[in-house]
Structures are given as structure tokens and as C-alpha cells.
């Protein structure tokens, strides 16, 4: 158990809908990173928050947004869902504002868009 | 730009040694990570190399050559539970973003 909690574990929804994925980082970790892993794309960095502020952005679609709350949990919002958004979404956390050391991954949320 | 290459699949025998290679191209080097990922599960950290040379950690070792843009992960005394994907990753855009290779799927046979 990495100490990073993601909910829900599985989510099935229809095209055009909106979903929210939740992540609670390890106790004491200030950084939260979101990744998308699909079969044909591998693990792709989406976005990072550090202590409530956005710090880095990857290839995140405009239909996707995220935030980190004062209690440091984070939510990833996916809207106008398309079939191609079906993937595993991972959250990772670390103490520092950078990935120059170990980051701990949650078990992921498997999103299926039908 | 950033680019990472790893073999797609490898097979090995229980008890043997296997070496998984990774070549990378990056503008500015900030270290190289290896992660292990079992199917459908979260990636778990194996190693982080910043300097050239071999770092050993139990049955797993990781090597880095910055001048050649090359790293490898060495797994000794293979066990069935080592069957997993092994992901090579480098930070880009400073330290905050990680770009992952597609991963090498290792199958360990009895």
C-alpha cells in the first residue's frame, strides 16, 4: 500500500458525460501528479499541483481540469467524455515540488466510456 | 524534444539474469527513473539514477551512461513475481514532468 488513495476504482459512463476522479496523497506529501495510461499511449503526464497551486502541465486536454484543495486532496474533472478517454488514471504524490525522487502511485481509477 | 526507447517484450527463465535497456534523448538531463508495473496495478519505484555508473539494490541494479543516453535495469535471480512491465522515465521541463517509455513487458518462465 503506497498510502495514496484514489476513488472510485472503477467508473463506467457514457459519451458526453462528466466525471470526477479523486485522489488523497500520502500524509505529508504536498505534490500531486495525475497520469493517464491507455493501451496505445502508455503512461502520460497530465498535470501537477503543489500545495494547492498548479505547477506543471503535460498534454492535458482542455476538456480536463484539476484542482488541489486546502486539505491537499486533488480532483481530476473530465468532461464531454469520448470513447478515447477510456483509460487508467493514476495519481501520484511526493513530498517535494519536483520529481527528483520517489513518487508514490495510487491504485488508479479505471474509466470506461461507452 | 524528449524520446525514450525500450524493447517491447522480453522473456527469461526463473533464476536467470535479465537486462532491460533504455535509450533516451532529452534536452537537459535531470536523472532517470525505473518503475515496475504489474498488469492493472500502480507503478512502483525501483531506482533513480543521476550520476554515471551502477547502483545496486538487492536483486535489482540500474546503470546509467549520460554520455551515451543509455540506461539498463539488471534483474538477478529472477522470480515468477518479477513478471511485469518495466518503465523507464526521465523528467523534462524542469523536474516536474516525467515522460515514460512505453515499457518493457517481462515474462518469467519456470
GROMACS .gro file of C-alpha atoms in nm:
model
  224
    1UNK     CA    1   0.000   0.000   0.000
    2UNK     CA    2   0.157   0.326  -0.120
    3UNK     CA    3  -0.055   0.545   0.104
    4UNK     CA    4  -0.211   0.723  -0.195
    5UNK     CA    5  -0.585   0.667  -0.219
    6UNK     CA    6  -0.786   0.701  -0.536
    7UNK     CA    7  -1.162   0.676  -0.574
    8UNK     CA    8  -1.354   0.532  -0.739
    9UNK     CA    9  -1.161   0.224  -0.851
   10UNK     CA   10  -1.385   0.169  -1.150
   11UNK     CA   11  -1.614   0.403  -1.340
   12UNK     CA   12  -1.834   0.334  -1.639
   13UNK     CA   13  -2.005   0.625  -1.807
   14UNK     CA   14  -2.150   0.731  -2.139
   15UNK     CA   15  -2.002   0.959  -2.401
   16UNK     CA   16  -2.067   1.325  -2.341
   17UNK     CA   17  -2.084   1.286  -1.964
   18UNK     CA   18  -1.864   1.442  -1.695
   19UNK     CA   19  -1.685   1.258  -1.416
   20UNK     CA   20  -1.469   1.350  -1.120
   21UNK     CA   21  -1.179   1.137  -1.001
   22UNK     CA   22  -1.047   1.186  -0.651
   23UNK     CA   23  -0.700   1.143  -0.503
   24UNK     CA   24  -0.577   1.167  -0.146
   25UNK     CA   25  -0.198   1.191  -0.127
   26UNK     CA   26   0.024   1.027   0.132
   27UNK     CA   27   0.030   1.202   0.464
   28UNK     CA   28   0.284   1.484   0.446
   29UNK     CA   29   0.310   1.491   0.067
   30UNK     CA   30   0.239   1.830  -0.088
   31UNK     CA   31   0.266   1.738  -0.458
   32UNK     CA   32   0.002   1.554  -0.654
   33UNK     CA   33   0.057   1.435  -1.011
   34UNK     CA   34  -0.207   1.299  -1.248
   35UNK     CA   35  -0.127   1.048  -1.523
   36UNK     CA   36  -0.333   0.880  -1.792
   37UNK     CA   37  -0.247   0.529  -1.910
   38UNK     CA   38  -0.417   0.390  -2.216
   39UNK     CA   39  -0.322   0.079  -2.410
   40UNK     CA   40  -0.186   0.265  -2.710
   41UNK     CA   41  -0.031   0.566  -2.535
   42UNK     CA   42   0.147   0.435  -2.230
   43UNK     CA   43   0.173   0.645  -1.916
   44UNK     CA   44   0.121   1.015  -1.995
   45UNK     CA   45   0.176   1.302  -1.753
   46UNK     CA   46  -0.128   1.529  -1.730
   47UNK     CA   47  -0.080   1.786  -1.455
   48UNK     CA   48   0.087   1.856  -1.121
   49UNK     CA   49  -0.024   2.053  -0.818
   50UNK     CA   50   0.192   2.155  -0.527
   51UNK     CA   51   0.034   2.284  -0.208
   52UNK     CA   52  -0.276   2.397  -0.390
   53UNK     CA   53  -0.111   2.558  -0.689
   54UNK     CA   54  -0.073   2.427  -1.041
   55UNK     CA   55   0.298   2.367  -1.108
   56UNK     CA   56   0.328   2.181  -1.435
   57UNK     CA   57   0.112   2.080  -1.725
   58UNK     CA   58   0.157   1.800  -1.972
   59UNK     CA   59  -0.060   1.706  -2.267
   60UNK     CA   60  -0.384   1.763  -2.081
   61UNK     CA   61  -0.692   1.821  -2.294
   62UNK     CA   62  -0.896   2.138  -2.247
   63UNK     CA   63  -1.193   1.915  -2.155
   64UNK     CA   64  -0.993   1.803  -1.850
   65UNK     CA   65  -0.925   2.012  -1.543
   66UNK     CA   66  -0.791   1.954  -1.196
   67UNK     CA   67  -0.754   2.122  -0.862
   68UNK     CA   68  -0.594   2.063  -0.526
   69UNK     CA   69  -0.784   2.158  -0.215
   70UNK     CA   70  -0.657   2.304   0.116
   71UNK     CA   71  -0.655   1.957   0.271
   72UNK     CA   72  -0.426   1.857  -0.022
   73UNK     CA   73  -0.659   1.609  -0.183
   74UNK     CA   74  -0.699   1.655  -0.556
   75UNK     CA   75  -0.973   1.605  -0.810
   76UNK     CA   76  -0.944   1.547  -1.182
   77UNK     CA   77  -1.252   1.652  -1.378
   78UNK     CA   78  -1.314   1.500  -1.720
   79UNK     CA   79  -1.596   1.644  -1.929
   80UNK     CA   80  -1.758   1.584  -2.266
   81UNK     CA   81  -1.620   1.233  -2.245
   82UNK     CA   82  -1.523   1.047  -2.559
   83UNK     CA   83  -1.457   0.679  -2.618
   84UNK     CA   84  -1.086   0.755  -2.643
   85UNK     CA   85  -1.081   0.882  -2.286
   86UNK     CA   86  -1.119   0.526  -2.162
   87UNK     CA   87  -0.800   0.460  -1.966
   88UNK     CA   88  -0.645   0.406  -1.627
   89UNK     CA   89  -0.598   0.734  -1.445
   90UNK     CA   90  -0.325   0.737  -1.182
   91UNK     CA   91  -0.248   0.986  -0.916
   92UNK     CA   92   0.096   1.005  -0.757
   93UNK     CA   93   0.228   1.210  -0.470
   94UNK     CA   94   0.561   1.324  -0.337
   95UNK     CA   95   0.692   1.549  -0.065
   96UNK     CA   96   0.881   1.786  -0.291
   97UNK     CA   97   0.778   2.019  -0.568
   98UNK     CA   98   0.965   1.810  -0.821
   99UNK     CA   99   1.006   1.457  -0.943
  100UNK     CA  100   1.371   1.421  -0.846
  101UNK     CA  101   1.296   1.139  -0.612
  102UNK     CA  102   1.046   0.868  -0.548
  103UNK     CA  103   0.682   0.936  -0.622
  104UNK     CA  104   0.414   0.708  -0.484
  105UNK     CA  105   0.129   0.600  -0.709
  106UNK     CA  106  -0.227   0.523  -0.616
  107UNK     CA  107  -0.402   0.213  -0.747
  108UNK     CA  108  -0.572   0.410  -1.020
  109UNK     CA  109  -0.922   0.466  -1.146
  110UNK     CA  110  -1.024   0.261  -1.447
  111UNK     CA  111  -1.254   0.474  -1.660
  112UNK     CA  112  -1.462   0.311  -1.930
  113UNK     CA  113  -1.657   0.536  -2.165
  114UNK     CA  114  -1.932   0.358  -2.357
  115UNK     CA  115   1.232   1.705  -2.760
  116UNK     CA  116   1.214   1.402  -2.539
  117UNK     CA  117   1.222   1.042  -2.659
  118UNK     CA  118   1.260   0.712  -2.478
  119UNK     CA  119   1.309   0.371  -2.636
  120UNK     CA  120   1.274   0.034  -2.467
  121UNK     CA  121   1.223  -0.315  -2.605
  122UNK     CA  122   0.856  -0.407  -2.608
  123UNK     CA  123   0.882  -0.758  -2.467
  124UNK     CA  124   1.138  -0.990  -2.313
  125UNK     CA  125   1.125  -1.341  -2.177
  126UNK     CA  126   1.355  -1.506  -1.925
  127UNK     CA  127   1.380  -1.816  -1.709
  128UNK     CA  128   1.329  -1.830  -1.336
  129UNK     CA  129   1.663  -1.795  -1.156
  130UNK     CA  130   1.834  -1.629  -1.452
  131UNK     CA  131   1.957  -1.273  -1.505
  132UNK     CA  132   1.794  -1.029  -1.746
  133UNK     CA  133   1.899  -0.684  -1.864
  134UNK     CA  134   1.638  -0.434  -1.982
  135UNK     CA  135   1.779  -0.149  -2.186
  136UNK     CA  136   1.656   0.207  -2.222
  137UNK     CA  137   1.788   0.477  -2.451
  138UNK     CA  138   1.675   0.834  -2.418
  139UNK     CA  139   1.706   1.171  -2.584
  140UNK     CA  140   1.638   1.470  -2.370
  141UNK     CA  141   1.718   1.839  -2.373
  142UNK     CA  142   1.882   1.878  -2.036
  143UNK     CA  143   1.930   1.573  -1.817
  144UNK     CA  144   1.769   1.555  -1.473
  145UNK     CA  145   1.806   1.188  -1.391
  146UNK     CA  146   1.642   0.865  -1.498
  147UNK     CA  147   1.382   0.655  -1.320
  148UNK     CA  148   1.287   0.290  -1.337
  149UNK     CA  149   0.942   0.178  -1.227
  150UNK     CA  150   0.787  -0.168  -1.211
  151UNK     CA  151   0.421  -0.213  -1.300
  152UNK     CA  152   0.221  -0.533  -1.271
  153UNK     CA  153  -0.073  -0.556  -1.507
  154UNK     CA  154  -0.359  -0.332  -1.394
  155UNK     CA  155  -0.171  -0.212  -1.089
  156UNK     CA  156   0.013   0.104  -0.988
  157UNK     CA  157   0.373   0.166  -1.090
  158UNK     CA  158   0.618   0.119  -0.805
  159UNK     CA  159   0.951   0.297  -0.781
  160UNK     CA  160   1.265   0.091  -0.838
  161UNK     CA  161   1.550   0.337  -0.887
  162UNK     CA  162   1.659   0.690  -0.971
  163UNK     CA  163   1.999   0.749  -1.131
  164UNK     CA  164   2.154   1.090  -1.166
  165UNK     CA  165   2.522   1.003  -1.195
  166UNK     CA  166   2.700   0.759  -1.425
  167UNK     CA  167   2.758   0.409  -1.302
  168UNK     CA  168   2.586   0.114  -1.147
  169UNK     CA  169   2.362   0.133  -0.842
  170UNK     CA  170   2.272  -0.192  -0.676
  171UNK     CA  171   1.965  -0.251  -0.466
  172UNK     CA  172   1.917  -0.614  -0.372
  173UNK     CA  173   1.835  -0.824  -0.678
  174UNK     CA  174   1.785  -0.514  -0.890
  175UNK     CA  175   2.059  -0.287  -1.024
  176UNK     CA  176   2.040   0.015  -1.251
  177UNK     CA  177   2.313   0.154  -1.471
  178UNK     CA  178   2.341   0.494  -1.633
  179UNK     CA  179   2.568   0.642  -1.900
  180UNK     CA  180   2.480   1.005  -1.955
  181UNK     CA  181   2.722   1.049  -2.246
  182UNK     CA  182   2.554   0.764  -2.434
  183UNK     CA  183   2.196   0.844  -2.331
  184UNK     CA  184   2.165   0.488  -2.208
  185UNK     CA  185   2.047   0.304  -1.903
  186UNK     CA  186   1.972  -0.054  -1.814
  187UNK     CA  187   1.794  -0.235  -1.537
  188UNK     CA  188   1.951  -0.563  -1.430
  189UNK     CA  189   1.736  -0.820  -1.256
  190UNK     CA  190   1.914  -1.114  -1.092
  191UNK     CA  191   1.781  -1.444  -0.956
  192UNK     CA  192   1.458  -1.394  -1.141
  193UNK     CA  193   1.138  -1.495  -0.970
  194UNK     CA  194   0.795  -1.553  -1.119
  195UNK     CA  195   0.668  -1.242  -0.941
  196UNK     CA  196   0.913  -1.034  -1.147
  197UNK     CA  197   0.683  -1.083  -1.446
  198UNK     CA  198   0.571  -0.724  -1.502
  199UNK     CA  199   0.626  -0.419  -1.719
  200UNK     CA  200   0.936  -0.212  -1.650
  201UNK     CA  201   0.908   0.157  -1.728
  202UNK     CA  202   1.197   0.390  -1.792
  203UNK     CA  203   1.124   0.760  -1.733
  204UNK     CA  204   1.304   1.094  -1.749
  205UNK     CA  205   1.198   1.434  -1.616
  206UNK     CA  206   1.151   1.716  -1.864
  207UNK     CA  207   1.050   2.077  -1.844
  208UNK     CA  208   1.249   2.106  -1.524
  209UNK     CA  209   1.187   1.840  -1.265
  210UNK     CA  210   0.811   1.849  -1.256
  211UNK     CA  211   0.710   1.639  -1.554
  212UNK     CA  212   0.801   1.279  -1.619
  213UNK     CA  213   0.800   1.128  -1.966
  214UNK     CA  214   0.770   0.750  -1.960
  215UNK     CA  215   0.883   0.498  -2.213
  216UNK     CA  216   0.623   0.254  -2.343
  217UNK     CA  217   0.758  -0.008  -2.104
  218UNK     CA  218   0.916  -0.350  -2.144
  219UNK     CA  219   0.689  -0.641  -2.065
  220UNK     CA  220   0.895  -0.914  -1.899
  221UNK     CA  221   0.765  -1.269  -1.880
  222UNK     CA  222   0.947  -1.506  -1.643
  223UNK     CA  223   0.900  -1.876  -1.714
  224UNK     CA  224   0.972  -2.173  -1.488
   0.00000   0.00000   0.00000
